[in-house]
Amino acid sequence: MQTVVRMLGASLAVTGLTVLSAPTTTHAQGLSIAPTVGIYAPTGDLLNTVTMSGNTIAFRQRVGLAVGGRLGLSFGRIGLSATGSYVPTRLQATITETGIAQNSQDYTALWFGTGRVNLWLLPRSSPLSLGVNGGVGLVGRGPTAVTDDEGNVYTDVSRNDWGGVVGGTVGLNLGIVGVFVSVDDYIYNPSVFEQLGVKSDTQNDLQFSFGFGSRF
């Protein structure tokens, strides 16, 4: 857990320093800080071509609760932001031939850190704001262990993967405080269970978040 906190903190700190050191020739509208809570929803299998004891095994992360935060700075309709989130989620192993699925007994810790460029289609100063964003993301995965229905055990160590992130945000301006909902798509190739000799599929992990904070 301490490793998760340190990595999220480092991601926010690095992008935060970038935000704070950005050129100020354009009038800045202020720093925004917001806690977030939402749902992590993977859209595909991590692996689905693993063969064990004559069966094909598919691995998939389950839906989980995502908690985190967002730090940003806007210059008119353009802005920079850093985000971080932590997701405890179970891993599922399914025998394709029988359709029998088994969830891991322990949670796998996932953490997401990003640095982004934001474009506000409707400015933050308006009562209703609308923005899109994109950037670079780091996806971390803690130690993993899961057992399939036939008793085969699969384990893996902690791993980190770089990828991209795109998203959109709708916000409601309440003065110095605002609320928003956002959806983000984390696109990456996870390096999970590499010892099995099978390449993971490209992931499109979605996060749906609600947040509120000062100067959103």
Short mmCIF file of C-alpha atoms in Angstrom, two decimals:
data_model
loop_
_atom_site.label_atom_id
_atom_site.label_comp_id
_atom_site.label_asym_id
_atom_site.label_seq_id
_atom_site.Cartn_x
_atom_site.Cartn_y
_atom_site.Cartn_z
CA MET A 1 0.00 0.00 0.00
CA GLN A 2 2.89 2.35 0.81
CA THR A 3 4.31 1.70 -2.67
CA VAL A 4 0.95 2.63 -4.21
CA VAL A 5 0.81 5.88 -2.24
CA ARG A 6 4.41 6.78 -3.14
CA MET A 7 3.86 6.15 -6.86
CA LEU A 8 0.62 8.14 -6.99
CA GLY A 9 2.25 10.92 -5.02
CA ALA A 10 5.25 10.99 -7.35
CA SER A 11 3.03 11.10 -10.43
CA LEU A 12 1.00 13.99 -9.04
CA ALA A 13 4.13 15.79 -7.87
CA VAL A 14 5.93 15.57 -11.22
CA THR A 15 2.98 16.84 -13.22
CA GLY A 16 2.17 19.34 -10.51
CA LEU A 17 5.65 20.86 -10.82
CA THR A 18 5.13 21.02 -14.58
CA VAL A 19 1.84 22.82 -14.04
CA LEU A 20 3.31 25.29 -11.57
CA SER A 21 6.33 26.03 -13.77
CA ALA A 22 4.26 26.59 -16.94
CA PRO A 23 4.70 29.96 -18.71
CA THR A 24 2.41 32.67 -17.34
CA THR A 25 2.16 34.92 -20.38
CA THR A 26 -1.49 33.87 -20.62
CA HIS A 27 -3.79 34.74 -17.75
CA ALA A 28 -4.19 31.71 -15.50
CA GLN A 29 -7.63 31.02 -14.08
CA GLY A 30 -6.25 29.30 -10.97
CA LEU A 31 -5.28 25.98 -9.53
CA SER A 32 -7.95 23.31 -9.15
CA ILE A 33 -7.75 20.51 -6.60
CA ALA A 34 -10.44 17.84 -6.35
CA PRO A 35 -10.86 14.41 -4.72
CA THR A 36 -12.59 11.83 -6.91
CA VAL A 37 -14.51 8.61 -6.45
CA GLY A 38 -15.91 6.35 -9.12
CA ILE A 39 -16.03 3.00 -10.87
CA TYR A 40 -13.24 1.12 -12.64
CA ALA A 41 -14.63 -0.96 -15.52
CA PRO A 42 -12.28 -3.02 -17.72
CA THR A 43 -13.71 -3.79 -21.15
CA GLY A 44 -11.71 -6.87 -22.16
CA ASP A 45 -9.68 -9.88 -21.02
CA LEU A 46 -6.09 -9.45 -19.89
CA LEU A 47 -5.30 -12.81 -21.49
CA ASN A 48 -7.56 -15.30 -23.24
CA THR A 49 -5.22 -17.75 -25.00
CA VAL A 50 -3.50 -19.46 -22.05
CA THR A 51 -3.57 -23.26 -22.33
CA MET A 52 -3.42 -25.36 -19.15
CA SER A 53 -4.28 -29.07 -18.78
CA GLY A 54 -5.89 -29.07 -22.22
CA ASN A 55 -8.14 -26.11 -21.40
CA THR A 56 -8.01 -22.47 -22.49
CA ILE A 57 -7.96 -19.98 -19.63
CA ALA A 58 -9.08 -16.35 -19.83
CA PHE A 59 -8.04 -13.79 -17.20
CA ARG A 60 -10.01 -10.64 -16.50
CA GLN A 61 -10.00 -7.89 -13.87
CA ARG A 62 -13.34 -7.35 -12.16
CA VAL A 63 -15.15 -4.04 -11.78
CA GLY A 64 -13.92 -2.10 -8.74
CA LEU A 65 -14.17 1.12 -6.75
CA ALA A 66 -11.70 3.85 -7.80
CA VAL A 67 -10.64 6.60 -5.38
CA GLY A 68 -8.17 9.34 -6.17
CA GLY A 69 -7.67 13.00 -6.95
CA ARG A 70 -7.07 15.58 -9.64
CA LEU A 71 -4.74 18.59 -9.78
CA GLY A 72 -4.94 21.10 -12.62
CA LEU A 73 -4.26 24.57 -13.93
CA SER A 74 -6.10 26.26 -16.80
CA PHE A 75 -5.13 29.10 -19.13
CA GLY A 76 -8.38 30.06 -20.81
CA ARG A 77 -9.59 27.05 -22.76
CA ILE A 78 -6.27 25.16 -22.46
CA GLY A 79 -5.00 23.52 -19.30
CA LEU A 80 -2.70 20.94 -17.72
CA SER A 81 -3.69 18.34 -15.16
CA ALA A 82 -2.42 15.40 -13.17
CA THR A 83 -4.61 12.60 -11.85
CA GLY A 84 -4.13 9.60 -9.63
CA SER A 85 -6.42 6.78 -8.53
CA TYR A 86 -6.27 3.54 -6.58
CA VAL A 87 -8.44 0.51 -7.37
CA PRO A 88 -8.67 -2.71 -5.30
CA THR A 89 -10.11 -5.35 -7.62
CA ARG A 90 -10.27 -9.12 -7.90
CA LEU A 91 -8.83 -11.11 -10.81
CA GLN A 92 -11.06 -13.70 -12.49
CA ALA A 93 -9.90 -16.89 -14.20
CA THR A 94 -12.40 -18.55 -16.55
CA ILE A 95 -12.08 -21.95 -18.23
CA THR A 96 -13.33 -21.14 -21.73
CA GLU A 97 -14.57 -24.66 -22.52
CA THR A 98 -16.84 -24.86 -19.46
CA GLY A 99 -17.46 -21.19 -18.76
CA ILE A 100 -16.70 -21.76 -15.06
CA ALA A 101 -15.15 -18.66 -13.50
CA GLN A 102 -13.20 -18.31 -10.26
CA ASN A 103 -12.36 -15.01 -8.57
CA SER A 104 -9.12 -14.49 -6.70
CA GLN A 105 -9.41 -14.68 -2.91
CA ASP A 106 -7.30 -11.55 -2.44
CA TYR A 107 -7.65 -8.18 -4.10
CA THR A 108 -5.13 -7.03 -6.69
CA ALA A 109 -4.10 -3.40 -6.19
CA LEU A 110 -4.21 -1.27 -9.34
CA TRP A 111 -3.05 2.33 -9.45
CA PHE A 112 -3.29 4.88 -12.24
CA GLY A 113 -1.32 8.11 -12.63
CA THR A 114 -1.58 10.52 -15.58
CA GLY A 115 -0.36 13.82 -16.96
CA ARG A 116 -2.74 15.47 -19.43
CA VAL A 117 -3.48 18.42 -21.67
CA ASN A 118 -7.07 19.69 -21.42
CA LEU A 119 -9.19 21.52 -23.99
CA TRP A 120 -12.33 23.20 -22.64
CA LEU A 121 -15.06 23.33 -25.30
CA LEU A 122 -17.25 25.18 -22.81
CA PRO A 123 -15.01 27.22 -20.48
CA ARG A 124 -14.72 26.50 -16.77
CA SER A 125 -15.93 30.02 -16.03
CA SER A 126 -19.37 29.28 -17.51
CA PRO A 127 -22.13 27.70 -15.37
CA LEU A 128 -21.75 24.45 -17.31
CA SER A 129 -18.32 23.39 -18.57
CA LEU A 130 -17.34 20.69 -21.05
CA GLY A 131 -13.80 19.51 -21.68
CA VAL A 132 -11.80 16.81 -23.42
CA ASN A 133 -8.29 15.69 -22.55
CA GLY A 134 -5.49 13.34 -23.45
CA GLY A 135 -2.04 12.44 -22.25
CA VAL A 136 0.32 9.84 -20.83
CA GLY A 137 -0.62 7.31 -18.18
CA LEU A 138 1.20 4.93 -15.85
CA VAL A 139 -0.72 1.81 -14.80
CA GLY A 140 0.62 -0.20 -11.87
CA ARG A 141 -0.47 -3.66 -10.82
CA GLY A 142 0.34 -5.25 -7.46
CA PRO A 143 1.16 -8.92 -6.82
CA THR A 144 -1.46 -11.18 -8.39
CA ALA A 145 -2.64 -14.70 -7.56
CA VAL A 146 -5.68 -16.59 -8.83
CA THR A 147 -6.74 -20.26 -8.98
CA ASP A 148 -8.88 -21.71 -11.77
CA ASP A 149 -11.70 -24.24 -11.27
CA GLU A 150 -9.30 -27.18 -11.73
CA GLY A 151 -6.91 -26.00 -9.03
CA ASN A 152 -4.17 -24.52 -11.21
CA VAL A 153 -2.58 -21.53 -9.49
CA TYR A 154 -1.35 -18.49 -11.42
CA THR A 155 0.82 -15.86 -9.74
CA ASP A 156 2.64 -12.75 -10.87
CA VAL A 157 4.76 -9.97 -9.35
CA SER A 158 4.12 -6.21 -9.28
CA ARG A 159 4.40 -4.56 -12.69
CA ASN A 160 4.13 -1.06 -14.19
CA ASP A 161 3.05 -0.24 -17.74
CA TRP A 162 3.03 3.02 -19.71
CA GLY A 163 0.19 3.91 -22.02
CA GLY A 164 -2.13 6.66 -23.14
CA VAL A 165 -5.29 8.15 -21.69
CA VAL A 166 -8.17 10.09 -23.25
CA GLY A 167 -11.21 11.43 -21.48
CA GLY A 168 -14.02 13.91 -21.14
CA THR A 169 -15.41 16.01 -18.29
CA VAL A 170 -18.70 17.80 -17.64
CA GLY A 171 -18.71 20.25 -14.75
CA LEU A 172 -21.07 22.53 -12.87
CA ASN A 173 -19.60 25.84 -11.68
CA LEU A 174 -20.79 26.82 -8.19
CA GLY A 175 -18.36 29.70 -7.69
CA ILE A 176 -15.12 28.84 -5.95
CA VAL A 177 -16.39 25.26 -5.66
CA GLY A 178 -17.45 23.01 -8.52
CA VAL A 179 -18.62 19.47 -9.13
CA PHE A 180 -17.91 17.31 -12.15
CA VAL A 181 -18.31 13.89 -13.70
CA SER A 182 -15.73 12.42 -16.03
CA VAL A 183 -15.01 9.31 -18.07
CA ASP A 184 -11.48 8.21 -18.93
CA ASP A 185 -10.13 5.48 -21.19
CA TYR A 186 -6.72 4.05 -20.23
CA ILE A 187 -5.12 2.41 -23.27
CA TYR A 188 -2.11 0.17 -22.62
CA ASN A 189 -0.57 -3.28 -23.06
CA PRO A 190 -0.17 -4.93 -19.64
CA SER A 191 2.91 -7.02 -18.92
CA VAL A 192 1.04 -9.56 -16.81
CA PHE A 193 1.77 -13.31 -16.57
CA GLU A 194 4.65 -12.96 -19.03
CA GLN A 195 6.10 -16.24 -17.74
CA LEU A 196 3.20 -18.05 -19.45
CA GLY A 197 4.61 -17.03 -22.83
CA VAL A 198 1.42 -15.33 -24.02
CA LYS A 199 1.14 -11.65 -24.94
CA SER A 200 -1.60 -9.66 -23.24
CA ASP A 201 -4.33 -7.96 -25.23
CA THR A 202 -4.44 -4.17 -25.51
CA GLN A 203 -6.59 -2.87 -22.68
CA ASN A 204 -9.23 -0.15 -22.71
CA ASP A 205 -9.87 0.30 -19.01
CA LEU A 206 -12.64 2.80 -18.29
CA GLN A 207 -13.02 4.92 -15.18
CA PHE A 208 -16.21 6.82 -14.41
CA SER A 209 -15.59 9.44 -11.73
CA PHE A 210 -17.38 12.06 -9.67
CA GLY A 211 -15.42 14.87 -8.05
CA PHE A 212 -15.76 18.16 -6.28
CA GLY A 213 -13.27 20.75 -5.18
CA SER A 214 -11.97 24.28 -5.08
CA ARG A 215 -11.71 26.21 -8.34
CA PHE A 216 -12.84 23.37 -10.56
#
